[in-house]
């Protein structure tokens, strides 16, 4: 195995399975099931999944200026508006799966192009008049935990409604 410079993909191989298992869960849901909420003041499943996908584009294309936003349903990643912001326009399973697949393509491209030496590179963003500094590594960790957090929310909502939950850690079948 080459331990020199190269893609960081191998360090994050398990992340792709999170996306695949979320897609698997979404694929089997009806429009009514996608409307389920953990609580009245929480997003429905469809909005949570849409938010998860949109955040990938925000960080990778909006903050890090990676190419490819136009290949996703979120071509303007710094607009501040996502699908989850318009609950009058619920998204169906096919749209959500498309968003999860195209945004995963962005993630996979970064994991293939970025090298360990690039992980400490700093990027800035302004939030509320304050400049924040983020590294590629910090944002990868943010995105992994963000995906897992929202998969957990969706899983809990599914389980509370008698539907199969998402098991992110189930062993792969050979």
GROMACS .gro file of C-alpha atoms in nm:
model
  174
    1UNK     CA    1   0.000   0.000   0.000
    2UNK     CA    2   0.128   0.347  -0.087
    3UNK     CA    3   0.152   0.555   0.231
    4UNK     CA    4   0.257   0.871   0.045
    5UNK     CA    5   0.040   1.151  -0.088
    6UNK     CA    6  -0.282   1.030  -0.238
    7UNK     CA    7  -0.654   1.050  -0.196
    8UNK     CA    8  -0.806   1.050   0.150
    9UNK     CA    9  -1.096   0.833   0.030
   10UNK     CA   10  -0.958   0.522   0.199
   11UNK     CA   11  -0.977   0.692   0.540
   12UNK     CA   12  -1.349   0.761   0.501
   13UNK     CA   13  -1.470   0.452   0.312
   14UNK     CA   14  -1.750   0.376   0.559
   15UNK     CA   15  -1.917   0.713   0.503
   16UNK     CA   16  -2.053   0.603   0.166
   17UNK     CA   17  -2.254   0.330   0.339
   18UNK     CA   18  -2.438   0.596   0.545
   19UNK     CA   19  -2.555   0.755   0.224
   20UNK     CA   20  -2.649   0.420   0.070
   21UNK     CA   21  -2.851   0.315   0.375
   22UNK     CA   22  -3.033   0.648   0.388
   23UNK     CA   23  -3.119   0.615   0.019
   24UNK     CA   24  -3.240   0.259   0.082
   25UNK     CA   25  -3.470   0.384   0.360
   26UNK     CA   26  -3.603   0.680   0.159
   27UNK     CA   27  -3.665   0.465  -0.149
   28UNK     CA   28  -3.921   0.258   0.038
   29UNK     CA   29  -4.125   0.550   0.177
   30UNK     CA   30  -4.454   0.680   0.044
   31UNK     CA   31  -4.528   1.052   0.020
   32UNK     CA   32  -4.736   1.025   0.339
   33UNK     CA   33  -4.450   0.853   0.523
   34UNK     CA   34  -4.205   1.121   0.406
   35UNK     CA   35  -4.434   1.372   0.583
   36UNK     CA   36  -4.385   1.204   0.923
   37UNK     CA   37  -4.230   1.420   1.196
   38UNK     CA   38  -4.066   1.334   1.527
   39UNK     CA   39  -4.263   1.622   1.683
   40UNK     CA   40  -4.493   1.895   1.550
   41UNK     CA   41  -4.214   2.153   1.562
   42UNK     CA   42  -3.962   1.930   1.380
   43UNK     CA   43  -3.905   1.893   1.006
   44UNK     CA   44  -4.075   1.608   0.823
   45UNK     CA   45  -3.852   1.325   0.703
   46UNK     CA   46  -3.835   1.467   0.350
   47UNK     CA   47  -3.709   1.806   0.475
   48UNK     CA   48  -3.449   1.648   0.701
   49UNK     CA   49  -3.311   1.439   0.412
   50UNK     CA   50  -3.316   1.742   0.181
   51UNK     CA   51  -3.130   1.949   0.441
   52UNK     CA   52  -2.867   1.678   0.481
   53UNK     CA   53  -2.803   1.681   0.104
   54UNK     CA   54  -2.805   2.060   0.072
   55UNK     CA   55  -2.551   2.110   0.350
   56UNK     CA   56  -2.298   1.901   0.159
   57UNK     CA   57  -2.319   2.143  -0.132
   58UNK     CA   58  -2.306   2.447   0.096
   59UNK     CA   59  -1.979   2.343   0.258
   60UNK     CA   60  -1.802   2.182  -0.037
   61UNK     CA   61  -1.907   2.418  -0.316
   62UNK     CA   62  -2.012   2.730  -0.127
   63UNK     CA   63  -1.735   2.751   0.132
   64UNK     CA   64  -1.455   2.545  -0.028
   65UNK     CA   65  -1.539   2.647  -0.387
   66UNK     CA   66  -1.531   2.289  -0.512
   67UNK     CA   67  -1.690   2.241  -0.856
   68UNK     CA   68  -2.017   2.063  -0.919
   69UNK     CA   69  -2.300   2.251  -0.745
   70UNK     CA   70  -2.473   2.279  -1.083
   71UNK     CA   71  -2.492   1.898  -1.102
   72UNK     CA   72  -2.713   1.892  -0.792
   73UNK     CA   73  -3.056   2.034  -0.713
   74UNK     CA   74  -2.873   2.309  -0.516
   75UNK     CA   75  -2.686   2.514  -0.781
   76UNK     CA   76  -2.659   2.825  -0.560
   77UNK     CA   77  -2.510   2.688  -0.237
   78UNK     CA   78  -2.465   3.026  -0.068
   79UNK     CA   79  -2.823   3.148  -0.123
   80UNK     CA   80  -2.919   3.049   0.231
   81UNK     CA   81  -3.229   2.874   0.101
   82UNK     CA   82  -3.275   2.499   0.083
   83UNK     CA   83  -3.559   2.268  -0.001
   84UNK     CA   84  -3.635   2.233   0.371
   85UNK     CA   85  -3.714   2.605   0.386
   86UNK     CA   86  -4.032   2.562   0.178
   87UNK     CA   87  -4.256   2.313   0.352
   88UNK     CA   88  -4.532   2.398   0.106
   89UNK     CA   89  -4.327   2.214  -0.157
   90UNK     CA   90  -4.270   1.865  -0.014
   91UNK     CA   91  -4.018   1.650  -0.199
   92UNK     CA   92  -4.084   1.293  -0.302
   93UNK     CA   93  -3.860   0.990  -0.271
   94UNK     CA   94  -3.725   1.016  -0.627
   95UNK     CA   95  -3.622   1.381  -0.578
   96UNK     CA   96  -3.460   1.306  -0.244
   97UNK     CA   97  -3.272   1.008  -0.381
   98UNK     CA   98  -3.147   1.222  -0.670
   99UNK     CA   99  -3.029   1.489  -0.426
  100UNK     CA  100  -2.855   1.233  -0.204
  101UNK     CA  101  -2.686   1.068  -0.502
  102UNK     CA  102  -2.567   1.388  -0.673
  103UNK     CA  103  -2.441   1.543  -0.351
  104UNK     CA  104  -2.263   1.218  -0.263
  105UNK     CA  105  -2.087   1.244  -0.599
  106UNK     CA  106  -1.949   1.581  -0.481
  107UNK     CA  107  -1.833   1.428  -0.153
  108UNK     CA  108  -1.674   1.130  -0.329
  109UNK     CA  109  -1.494   1.362  -0.571
  110UNK     CA  110  -1.341   1.558  -0.285
  111UNK     CA  111  -1.235   1.242  -0.105
  112UNK     CA  112  -1.068   1.128  -0.426
  113UNK     CA  113  -0.894   1.462  -0.502
  114UNK     CA  114  -0.795   1.574  -0.155
  115UNK     CA  115  -0.473   1.448  -0.002
  116UNK     CA  116  -0.374   1.426   0.367
  117UNK     CA  117  -0.160   1.736   0.320
  118UNK     CA  118  -0.467   1.934   0.210
  119UNK     CA  119  -0.669   1.857   0.524
  120UNK     CA  120  -0.516   2.140   0.726
  121UNK     CA  121  -0.582   2.404   0.458
  122UNK     CA  122  -0.793   2.683   0.607
  123UNK     CA  123  -1.100   2.848   0.457
  124UNK     CA  124  -1.301   3.135   0.598
  125UNK     CA  125  -1.668   3.213   0.604
  126UNK     CA  126  -1.857   3.502   0.752
  127UNK     CA  127  -2.148   3.429   0.982
  128UNK     CA  128  -2.334   3.717   1.147
  129UNK     CA  129  -2.047   3.957   1.087
  130UNK     CA  130  -1.789   3.722   1.239
  131UNK     CA  131  -1.520   3.550   1.036
  132UNK     CA  132  -1.483   3.180   1.105
  133UNK     CA  133  -1.190   2.961   1.004
  134UNK     CA  134  -1.251   2.601   0.899
  135UNK     CA  135  -1.013   2.335   0.770
  136UNK     CA  136  -1.099   2.066   0.522
  137UNK     CA  137  -1.058   1.812   0.804
  138UNK     CA  138  -1.295   1.998   1.036
  139UNK     CA  139  -1.559   2.016   0.766
  140UNK     CA  140  -1.525   1.649   0.672
  141UNK     CA  141  -1.586   1.564   1.037
  142UNK     CA  142  -1.877   1.810   1.045
  143UNK     CA  143  -2.035   1.652   0.737
  144UNK     CA  144  -1.992   1.295   0.861
  145UNK     CA  145  -2.145   1.377   1.198
  146UNK     CA  146  -2.418   1.587   1.031
  147UNK     CA  147  -2.513   1.296   0.805
  148UNK     CA  148  -2.517   1.054   1.101
  149UNK     CA  149  -2.714   1.294   1.321
  150UNK     CA  150  -2.990   1.345   1.066
  151UNK     CA  151  -2.995   0.976   0.972
  152UNK     CA  152  -3.054   0.915   1.343
  153UNK     CA  153  -3.341   1.164   1.347
  154UNK     CA  154  -3.499   1.001   1.044
  155UNK     CA  155  -3.444   0.655   1.191
  156UNK     CA  156  -3.606   0.752   1.519
  157UNK     CA  157  -3.907   0.900   1.339
  158UNK     CA  158  -3.943   0.584   1.131
  159UNK     CA  159  -3.920   0.358   1.437
  160UNK     CA  160  -4.168   0.567   1.636
  161UNK     CA  161  -4.413   0.513   1.352
  162UNK     CA  162  -4.364   0.137   1.328
  163UNK     CA  163  -4.144   0.153   1.018
  164UNK     CA  164  -3.801  -0.009   0.969
  165UNK     CA  165  -3.521   0.203   1.113
  166UNK     CA  166  -3.189   0.287   0.945
  167UNK     CA  167  -2.900   0.077   1.074
  168UNK     CA  168  -2.589   0.268   0.969
  169UNK     CA  169  -2.356   0.013   1.126
  170UNK     CA  170  -2.495  -0.315   0.999
  171UNK     CA  171  -2.219  -0.524   0.843
  172UNK     CA  172  -2.205  -0.533   0.465
  173UNK     CA  173  -2.311  -0.856   0.300
  174UNK     CA  174  -2.048  -1.014   0.077
   0.00000   0.00000   0.00000
